[in-house]
mmCIF file of C-alpha atoms in Angstrom:
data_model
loop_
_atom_site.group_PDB
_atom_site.id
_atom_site.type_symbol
_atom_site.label_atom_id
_atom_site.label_comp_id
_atom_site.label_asym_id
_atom_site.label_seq_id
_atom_site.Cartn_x
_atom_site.Cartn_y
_atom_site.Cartn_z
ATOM 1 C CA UNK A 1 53.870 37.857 104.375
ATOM 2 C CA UNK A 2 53.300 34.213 104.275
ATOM 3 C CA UNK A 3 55.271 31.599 102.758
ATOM 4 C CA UNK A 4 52.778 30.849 99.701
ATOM 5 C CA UNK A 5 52.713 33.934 98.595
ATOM 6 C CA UNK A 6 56.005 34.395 99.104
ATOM 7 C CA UNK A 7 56.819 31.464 96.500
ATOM 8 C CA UNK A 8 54.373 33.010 94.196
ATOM 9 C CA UNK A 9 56.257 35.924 93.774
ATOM 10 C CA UNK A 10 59.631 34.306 93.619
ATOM 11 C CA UNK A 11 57.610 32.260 90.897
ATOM 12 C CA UNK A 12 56.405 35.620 89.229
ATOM 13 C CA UNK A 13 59.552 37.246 89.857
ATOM 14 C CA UNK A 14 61.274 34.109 87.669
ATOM 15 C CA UNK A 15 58.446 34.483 84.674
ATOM 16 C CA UNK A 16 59.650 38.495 84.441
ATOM 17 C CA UNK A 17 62.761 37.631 83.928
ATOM 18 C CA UNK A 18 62.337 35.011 81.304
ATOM 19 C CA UNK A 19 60.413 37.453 79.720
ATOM 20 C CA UNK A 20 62.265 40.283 79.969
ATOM 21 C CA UNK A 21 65.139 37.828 77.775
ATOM 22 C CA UNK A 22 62.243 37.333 75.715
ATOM 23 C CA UNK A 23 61.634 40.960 75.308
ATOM 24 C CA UNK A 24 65.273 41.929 74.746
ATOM 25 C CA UNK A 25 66.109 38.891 71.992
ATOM 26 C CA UNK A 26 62.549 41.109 70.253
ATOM 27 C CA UNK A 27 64.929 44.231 70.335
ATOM 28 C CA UNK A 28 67.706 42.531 68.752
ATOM 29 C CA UNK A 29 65.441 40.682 66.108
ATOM 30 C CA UNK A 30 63.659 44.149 65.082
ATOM 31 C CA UNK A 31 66.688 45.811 65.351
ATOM 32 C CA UNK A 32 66.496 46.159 61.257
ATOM 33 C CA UNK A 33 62.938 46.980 61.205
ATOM 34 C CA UNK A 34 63.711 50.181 62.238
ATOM 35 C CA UNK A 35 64.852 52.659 65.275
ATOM 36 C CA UNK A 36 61.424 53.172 66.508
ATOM 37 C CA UNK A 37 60.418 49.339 67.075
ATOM 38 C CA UNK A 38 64.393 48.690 68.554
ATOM 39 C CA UNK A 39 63.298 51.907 71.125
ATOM 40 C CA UNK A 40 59.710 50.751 72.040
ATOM 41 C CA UNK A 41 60.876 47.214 72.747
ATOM 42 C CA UNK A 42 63.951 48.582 74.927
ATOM 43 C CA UNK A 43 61.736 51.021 76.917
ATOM 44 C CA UNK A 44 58.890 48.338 77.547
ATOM 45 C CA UNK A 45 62.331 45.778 78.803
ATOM 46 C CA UNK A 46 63.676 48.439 80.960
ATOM 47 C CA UNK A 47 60.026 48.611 82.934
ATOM 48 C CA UNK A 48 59.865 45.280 82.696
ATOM 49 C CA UNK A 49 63.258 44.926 84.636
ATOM 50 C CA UNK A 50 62.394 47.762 86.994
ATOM 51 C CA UNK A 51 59.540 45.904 88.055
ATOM 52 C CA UNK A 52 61.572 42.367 88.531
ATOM 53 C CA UNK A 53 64.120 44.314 90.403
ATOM 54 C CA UNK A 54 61.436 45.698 92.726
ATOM 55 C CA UNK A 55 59.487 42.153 93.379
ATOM 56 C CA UNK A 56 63.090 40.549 93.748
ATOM 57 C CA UNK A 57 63.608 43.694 96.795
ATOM 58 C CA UNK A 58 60.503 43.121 98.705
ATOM 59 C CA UNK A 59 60.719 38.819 98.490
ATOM 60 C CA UNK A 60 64.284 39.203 99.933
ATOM 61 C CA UNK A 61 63.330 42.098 102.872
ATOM 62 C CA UNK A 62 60.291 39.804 103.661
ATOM 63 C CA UNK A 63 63.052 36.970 103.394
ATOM 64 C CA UNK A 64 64.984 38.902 106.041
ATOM 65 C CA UNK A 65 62.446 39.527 108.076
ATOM 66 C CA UNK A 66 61.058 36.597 108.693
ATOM 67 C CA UNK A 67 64.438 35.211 109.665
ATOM 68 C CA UNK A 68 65.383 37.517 112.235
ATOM 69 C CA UNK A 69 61.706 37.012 113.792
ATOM 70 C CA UNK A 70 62.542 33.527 113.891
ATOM 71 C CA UNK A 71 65.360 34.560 116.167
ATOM 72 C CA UNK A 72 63.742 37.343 118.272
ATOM 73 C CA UNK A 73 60.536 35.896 119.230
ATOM 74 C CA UNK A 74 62.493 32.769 120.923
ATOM 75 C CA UNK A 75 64.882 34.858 122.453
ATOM 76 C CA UNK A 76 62.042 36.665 123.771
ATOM 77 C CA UNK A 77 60.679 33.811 125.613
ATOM 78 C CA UNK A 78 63.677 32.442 126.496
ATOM 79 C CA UNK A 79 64.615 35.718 128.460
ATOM 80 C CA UNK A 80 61.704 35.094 130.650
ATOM 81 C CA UNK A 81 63.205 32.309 131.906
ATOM 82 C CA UNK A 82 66.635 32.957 131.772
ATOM 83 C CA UNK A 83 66.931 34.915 134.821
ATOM 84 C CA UNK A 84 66.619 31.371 136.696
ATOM 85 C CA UNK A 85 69.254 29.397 135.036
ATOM 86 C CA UNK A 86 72.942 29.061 135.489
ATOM 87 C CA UNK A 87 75.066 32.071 136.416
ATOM 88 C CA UNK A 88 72.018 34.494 135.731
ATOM 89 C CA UNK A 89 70.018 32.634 137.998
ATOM 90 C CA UNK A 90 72.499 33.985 140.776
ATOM 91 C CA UNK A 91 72.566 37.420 139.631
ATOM 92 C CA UNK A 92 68.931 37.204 140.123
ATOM 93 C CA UNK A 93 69.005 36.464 144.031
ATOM 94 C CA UNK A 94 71.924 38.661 144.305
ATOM 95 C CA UNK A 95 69.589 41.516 142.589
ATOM 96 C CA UNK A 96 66.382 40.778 144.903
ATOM 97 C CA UNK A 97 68.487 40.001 147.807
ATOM 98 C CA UNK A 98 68.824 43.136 149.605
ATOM 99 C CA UNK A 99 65.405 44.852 148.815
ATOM 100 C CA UNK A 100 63.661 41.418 150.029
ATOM 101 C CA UNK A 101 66.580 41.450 153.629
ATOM 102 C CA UNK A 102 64.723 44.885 154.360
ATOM 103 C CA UNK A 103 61.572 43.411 154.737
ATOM 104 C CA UNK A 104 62.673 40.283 157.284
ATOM 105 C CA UNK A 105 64.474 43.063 159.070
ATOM 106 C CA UNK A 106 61.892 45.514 160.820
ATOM 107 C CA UNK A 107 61.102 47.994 157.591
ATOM 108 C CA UNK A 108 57.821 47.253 158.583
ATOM 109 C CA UNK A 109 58.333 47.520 162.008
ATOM 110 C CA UNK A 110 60.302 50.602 162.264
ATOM 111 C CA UNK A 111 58.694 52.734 159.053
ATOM 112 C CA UNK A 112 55.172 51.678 157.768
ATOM 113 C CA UNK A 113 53.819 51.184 161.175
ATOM 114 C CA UNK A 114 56.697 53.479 163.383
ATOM 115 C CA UNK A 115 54.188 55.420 164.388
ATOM 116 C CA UNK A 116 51.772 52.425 165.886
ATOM 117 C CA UNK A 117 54.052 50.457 167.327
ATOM 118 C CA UNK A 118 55.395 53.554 169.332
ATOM 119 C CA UNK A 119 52.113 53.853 170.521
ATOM 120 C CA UNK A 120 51.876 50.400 171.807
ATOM 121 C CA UNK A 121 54.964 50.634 173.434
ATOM 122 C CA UNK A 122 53.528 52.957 175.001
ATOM 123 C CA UNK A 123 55.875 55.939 174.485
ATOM 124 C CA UNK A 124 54.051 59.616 174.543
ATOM 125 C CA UNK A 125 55.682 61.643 171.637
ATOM 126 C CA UNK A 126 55.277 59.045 169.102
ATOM 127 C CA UNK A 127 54.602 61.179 166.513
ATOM 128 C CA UNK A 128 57.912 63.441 167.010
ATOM 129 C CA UNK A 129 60.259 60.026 167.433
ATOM 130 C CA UNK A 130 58.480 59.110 164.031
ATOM 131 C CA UNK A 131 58.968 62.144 162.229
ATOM 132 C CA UNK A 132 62.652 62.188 163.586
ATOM 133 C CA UNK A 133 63.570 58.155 162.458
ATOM 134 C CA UNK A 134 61.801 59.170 159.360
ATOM 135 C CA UNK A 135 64.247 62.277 158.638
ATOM 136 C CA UNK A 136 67.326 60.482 159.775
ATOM 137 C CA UNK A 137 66.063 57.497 157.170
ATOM 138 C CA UNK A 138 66.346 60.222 154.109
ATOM 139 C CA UNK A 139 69.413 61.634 155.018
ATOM 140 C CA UNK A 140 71.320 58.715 155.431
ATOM 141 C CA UNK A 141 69.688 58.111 152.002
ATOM 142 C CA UNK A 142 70.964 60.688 150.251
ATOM 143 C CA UNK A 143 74.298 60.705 151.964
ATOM 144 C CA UNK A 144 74.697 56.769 150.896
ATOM 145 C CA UNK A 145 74.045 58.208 147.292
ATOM 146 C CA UNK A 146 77.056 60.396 147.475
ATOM 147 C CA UNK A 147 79.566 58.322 149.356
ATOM 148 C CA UNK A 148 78.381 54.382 147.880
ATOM 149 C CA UNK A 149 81.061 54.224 145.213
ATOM 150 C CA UNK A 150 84.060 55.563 147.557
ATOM 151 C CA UNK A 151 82.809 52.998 150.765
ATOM 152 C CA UNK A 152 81.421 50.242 148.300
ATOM 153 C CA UNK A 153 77.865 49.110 148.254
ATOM 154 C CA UNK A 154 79.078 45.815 149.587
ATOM 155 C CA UNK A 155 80.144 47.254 152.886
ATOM 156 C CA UNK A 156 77.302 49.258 153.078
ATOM 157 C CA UNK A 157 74.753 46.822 152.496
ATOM 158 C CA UNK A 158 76.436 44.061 154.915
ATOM 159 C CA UNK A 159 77.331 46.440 157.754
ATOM 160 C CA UNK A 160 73.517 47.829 157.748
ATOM 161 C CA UNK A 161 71.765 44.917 157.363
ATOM 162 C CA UNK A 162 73.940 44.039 160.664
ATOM 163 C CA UNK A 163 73.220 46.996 162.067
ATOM 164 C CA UNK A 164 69.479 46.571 161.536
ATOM 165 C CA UNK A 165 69.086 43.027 162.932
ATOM 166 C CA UNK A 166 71.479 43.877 166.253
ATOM 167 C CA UNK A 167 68.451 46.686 166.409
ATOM 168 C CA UNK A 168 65.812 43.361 166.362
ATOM 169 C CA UNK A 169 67.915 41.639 168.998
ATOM 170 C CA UNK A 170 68.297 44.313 171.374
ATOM 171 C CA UNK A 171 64.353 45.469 171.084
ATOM 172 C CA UNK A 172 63.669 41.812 171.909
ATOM 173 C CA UNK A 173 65.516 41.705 174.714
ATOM 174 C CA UNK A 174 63.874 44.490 176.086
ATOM 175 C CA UNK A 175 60.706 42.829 175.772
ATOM 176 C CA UNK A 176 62.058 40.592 178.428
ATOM 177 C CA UNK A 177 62.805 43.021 181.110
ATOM 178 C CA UNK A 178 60.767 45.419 183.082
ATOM 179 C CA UNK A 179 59.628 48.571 181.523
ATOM 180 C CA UNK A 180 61.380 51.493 182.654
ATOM 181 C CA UNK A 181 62.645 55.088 181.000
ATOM 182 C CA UNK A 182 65.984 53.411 180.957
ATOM 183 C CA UNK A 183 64.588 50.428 178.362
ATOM 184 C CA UNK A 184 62.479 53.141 176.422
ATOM 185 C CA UNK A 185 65.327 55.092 175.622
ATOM 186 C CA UNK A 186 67.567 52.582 174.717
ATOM 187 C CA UNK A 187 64.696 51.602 172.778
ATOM 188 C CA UNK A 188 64.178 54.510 170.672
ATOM 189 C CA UNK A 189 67.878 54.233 170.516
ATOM 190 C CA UNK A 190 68.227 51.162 168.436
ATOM 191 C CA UNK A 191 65.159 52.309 166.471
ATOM 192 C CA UNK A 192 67.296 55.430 165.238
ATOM 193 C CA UNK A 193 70.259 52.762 164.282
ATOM 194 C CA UNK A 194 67.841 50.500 162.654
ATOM 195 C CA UNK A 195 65.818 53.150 160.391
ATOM 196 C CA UNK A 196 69.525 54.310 159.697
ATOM 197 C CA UNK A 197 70.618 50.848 158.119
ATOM 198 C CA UNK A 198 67.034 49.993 156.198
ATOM 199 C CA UNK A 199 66.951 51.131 152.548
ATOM 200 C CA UNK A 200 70.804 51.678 152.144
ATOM 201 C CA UNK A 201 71.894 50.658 148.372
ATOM 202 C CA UNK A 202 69.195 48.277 147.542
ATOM 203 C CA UNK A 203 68.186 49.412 144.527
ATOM 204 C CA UNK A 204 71.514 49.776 142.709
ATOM 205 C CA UNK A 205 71.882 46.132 143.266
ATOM 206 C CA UNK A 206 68.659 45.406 140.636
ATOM 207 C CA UNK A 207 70.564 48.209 138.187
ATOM 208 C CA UNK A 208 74.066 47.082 138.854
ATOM 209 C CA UNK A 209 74.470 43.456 138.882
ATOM 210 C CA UNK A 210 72.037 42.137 136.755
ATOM 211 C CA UNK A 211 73.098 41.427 133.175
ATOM 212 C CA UNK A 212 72.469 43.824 130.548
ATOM 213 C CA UNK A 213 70.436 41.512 128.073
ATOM 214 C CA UNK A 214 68.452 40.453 131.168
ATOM 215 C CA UNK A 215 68.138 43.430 133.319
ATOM 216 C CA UNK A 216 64.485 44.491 132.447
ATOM 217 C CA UNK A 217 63.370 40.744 133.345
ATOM 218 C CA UNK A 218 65.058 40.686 136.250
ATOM 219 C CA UNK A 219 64.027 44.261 137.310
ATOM 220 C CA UNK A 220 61.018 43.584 136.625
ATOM 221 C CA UNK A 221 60.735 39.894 138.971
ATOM 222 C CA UNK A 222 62.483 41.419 141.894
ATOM 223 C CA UNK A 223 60.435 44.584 142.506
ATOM 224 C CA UNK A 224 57.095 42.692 142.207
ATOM 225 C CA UNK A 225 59.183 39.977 144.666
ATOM 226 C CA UNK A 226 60.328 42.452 147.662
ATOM 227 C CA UNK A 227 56.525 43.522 147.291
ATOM 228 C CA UNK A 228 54.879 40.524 148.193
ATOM 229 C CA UNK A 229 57.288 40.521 151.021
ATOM 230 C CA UNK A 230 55.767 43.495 152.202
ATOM 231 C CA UNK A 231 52.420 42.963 151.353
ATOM 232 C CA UNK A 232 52.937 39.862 154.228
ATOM 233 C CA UNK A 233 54.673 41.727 156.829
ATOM 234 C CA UNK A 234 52.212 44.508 156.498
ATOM 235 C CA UNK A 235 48.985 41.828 157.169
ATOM 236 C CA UNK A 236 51.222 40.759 159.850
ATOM 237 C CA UNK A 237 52.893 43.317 162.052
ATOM 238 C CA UNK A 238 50.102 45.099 163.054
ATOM 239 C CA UNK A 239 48.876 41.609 164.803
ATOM 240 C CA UNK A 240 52.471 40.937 166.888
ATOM 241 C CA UNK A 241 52.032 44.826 168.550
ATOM 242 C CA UNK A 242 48.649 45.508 168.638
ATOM 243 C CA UNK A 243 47.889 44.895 172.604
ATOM 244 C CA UNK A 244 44.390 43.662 171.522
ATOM 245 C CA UNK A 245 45.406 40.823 169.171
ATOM 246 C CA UNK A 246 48.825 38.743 169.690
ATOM 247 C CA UNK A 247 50.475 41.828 172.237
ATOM 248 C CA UNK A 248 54.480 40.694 171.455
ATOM 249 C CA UNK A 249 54.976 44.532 171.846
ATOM 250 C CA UNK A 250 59.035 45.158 172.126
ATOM 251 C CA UNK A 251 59.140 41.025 171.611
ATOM 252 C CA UNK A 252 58.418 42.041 167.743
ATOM 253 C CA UNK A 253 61.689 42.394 167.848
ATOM 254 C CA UNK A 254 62.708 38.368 168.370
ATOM 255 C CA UNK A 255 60.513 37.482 165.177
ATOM 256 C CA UNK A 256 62.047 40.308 162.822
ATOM 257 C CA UNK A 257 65.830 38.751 164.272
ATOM 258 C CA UNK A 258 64.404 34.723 163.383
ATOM 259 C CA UNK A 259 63.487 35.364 160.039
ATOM 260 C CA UNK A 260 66.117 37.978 159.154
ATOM 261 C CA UNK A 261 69.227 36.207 160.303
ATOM 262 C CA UNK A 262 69.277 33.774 157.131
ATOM 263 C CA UNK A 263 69.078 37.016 154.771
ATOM 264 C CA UNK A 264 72.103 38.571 157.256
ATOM 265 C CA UNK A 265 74.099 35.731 156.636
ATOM 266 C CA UNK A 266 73.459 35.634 152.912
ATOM 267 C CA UNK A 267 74.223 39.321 152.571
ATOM 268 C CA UNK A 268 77.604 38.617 153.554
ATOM 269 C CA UNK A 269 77.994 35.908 151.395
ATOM 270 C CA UNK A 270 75.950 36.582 148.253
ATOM 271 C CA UNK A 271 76.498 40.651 147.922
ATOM 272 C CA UNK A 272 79.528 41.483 145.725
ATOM 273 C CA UNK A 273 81.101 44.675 145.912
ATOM 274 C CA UNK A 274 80.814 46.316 142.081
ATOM 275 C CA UNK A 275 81.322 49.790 142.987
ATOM 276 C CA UNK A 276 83.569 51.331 139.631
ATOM 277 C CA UNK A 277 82.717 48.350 137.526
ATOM 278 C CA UNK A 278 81.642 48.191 134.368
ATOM 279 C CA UNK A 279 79.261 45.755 132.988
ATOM 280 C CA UNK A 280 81.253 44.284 130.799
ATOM 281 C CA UNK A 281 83.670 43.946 133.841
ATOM 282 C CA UNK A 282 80.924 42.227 136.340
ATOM 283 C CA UNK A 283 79.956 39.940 134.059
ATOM 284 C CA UNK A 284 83.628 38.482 133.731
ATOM 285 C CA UNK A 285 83.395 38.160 136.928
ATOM 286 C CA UNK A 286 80.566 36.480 137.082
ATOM 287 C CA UNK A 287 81.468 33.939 134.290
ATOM 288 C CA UNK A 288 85.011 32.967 136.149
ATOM 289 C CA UNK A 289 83.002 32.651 139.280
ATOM 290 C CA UNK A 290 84.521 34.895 141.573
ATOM 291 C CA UNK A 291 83.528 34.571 144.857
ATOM 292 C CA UNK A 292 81.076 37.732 145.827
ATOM 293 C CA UNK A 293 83.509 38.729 148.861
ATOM 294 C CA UNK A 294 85.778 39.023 146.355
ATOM 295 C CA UNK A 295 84.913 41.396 143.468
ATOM 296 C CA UNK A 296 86.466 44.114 144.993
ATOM 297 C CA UNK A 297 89.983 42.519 145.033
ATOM 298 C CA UNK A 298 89.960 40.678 142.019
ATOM 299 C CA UNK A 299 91.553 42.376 138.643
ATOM 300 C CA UNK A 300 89.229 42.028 135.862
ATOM 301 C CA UNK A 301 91.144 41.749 132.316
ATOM 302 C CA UNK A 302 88.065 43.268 129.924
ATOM 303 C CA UNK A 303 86.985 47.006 130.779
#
């Protein structure tokens, strides 16, 4: 409902009203002329009044209304944006952080193209050492699911992540030495550790330390984020250990340690530990600006 019409039923609304007086001083006037009059004039008042009172209702919901969609519809908009400003600008890297680490770390490398870059390597049961990193990668899965809030996602995510870029480091350095059984072993090896560390507690990072009032914006900007991530390191992986096109073969394993060491060191820095928190307890800590490495240690005075 607009605002002219609005005023013209707060303007109608006023006329009833003076009339109903009207109508009521008619009841008192013909009062003598008899019971009949005194009745009609009362019951045509009392509709009168009815209908006043309902007008008077609907202007003041549509009132209402209008006032809180004043409110919403900014807020709205200004959610969009929020998850980039101030404190919730932080919990917005922090929520991305370790979903986008994965993908600078050899997820590509060591599940979405396991299989080929086996092959390249040149190792002859590729498709058993795939299916076996593959199974290890759900069970450690599940049993981070059971054992997160006892260990502490922090933990977990920073010793993985370091376990997953050592796995880089030591791949590249086989690249540098003569192929033998010896370096293939070792190298399916570090594969195991690294398909071991990718995907551990990622997610409840996005659920977990995100604020409440935000956390469907910032879900939805850092799923779309670690995607785009992948969507590039699945153009470009294929390239580095395809013997055909830029053959880095086990030296895949320097570029995954370049570009993942600045997400290793901000894992350790940026991850807090929130494991038994609630969120009105993280986001105390987030407003008094405790430092991420220590959540766990810090007493929290709301619950």
């Amino acid at each position: 409902m607009d605002a002219s019409l609005h005023g013209i039923l707060s303007s109608d609304a006023s006329q009833c009203v003076r009339f109903c007086i009207l109508k009521l001083d008619q009841v008192a006037g013909h009062r003598h002329h008899g019971t009949w009059y005194g009745i009609r004039a009362a019951t045509s008042a009392a509709l009168i009044l009815a209908a006043v009172h309902k007008m008077q209702r609907l202007a003041e919901e549509d009132e209402a209304f209008r006032l809180v969609q004043s409110v919403t519809l900014p807020e709205t908009w200004k959610g969009a944006y929020a998850i980039f400003r101030g404190i919730d600008g932080l919990r917005t890297v922090i929520s991305l952080w370790p979903n986008l680490t994965q993908q600078f770390i050899g997820l590509t490398l060591f599940a979405t193209f396991g299989t080929y870059f086996f092959q390249q390597a040149g190792l002859a049961d590729r498709f058993t050492i795939k299916c076996i990193t593959s199974s290890i990668h759900i069970t450690t899965l599940l049993i981070v699911v059971l054992v997160a809030d006892k260990i502490g996602r922090r933990r977990i995510s920073c010793y993985a992540t370091t376990l997953s870029w050592t796995s880089c480091v030591v791949i590249g350095i086989l690249g540098l030495i003569p192929r033998t059984t010896a370096t293939s072993n070792i190298f399916v090896l570090f594969v195991y550790v690294g398909m071991i560390s990718n995907g551990a507690a990622g997610w409840g990072f996005i659920a977990e330390i995100s604020s409440l009032r935000l956390r469907p914006y910032t879900a939805g900007f850092g799923a779309p984020c670690t995607c785009v991530a992948g969507v590039v390191m699945n153009v470009l992986t294929p390239y580095m250990v395809n013997a055909n096109k830029w053959n880095w073969g086990f030296k895949t394993g320097w570029f995954y340690a370049g570009v993942g060491l600045p997400f290793l060191i901000g894992t350790w820095f940026l991850l807090p530990d929130t494991s038994g928190r609630t969120a009105a307890e993280v986001d105390e800590l987030f407003e008094r600006k405790i430092k991420p490495w220590r959540f766990s240690k810090t007493k929290a005075t709301t619950t």
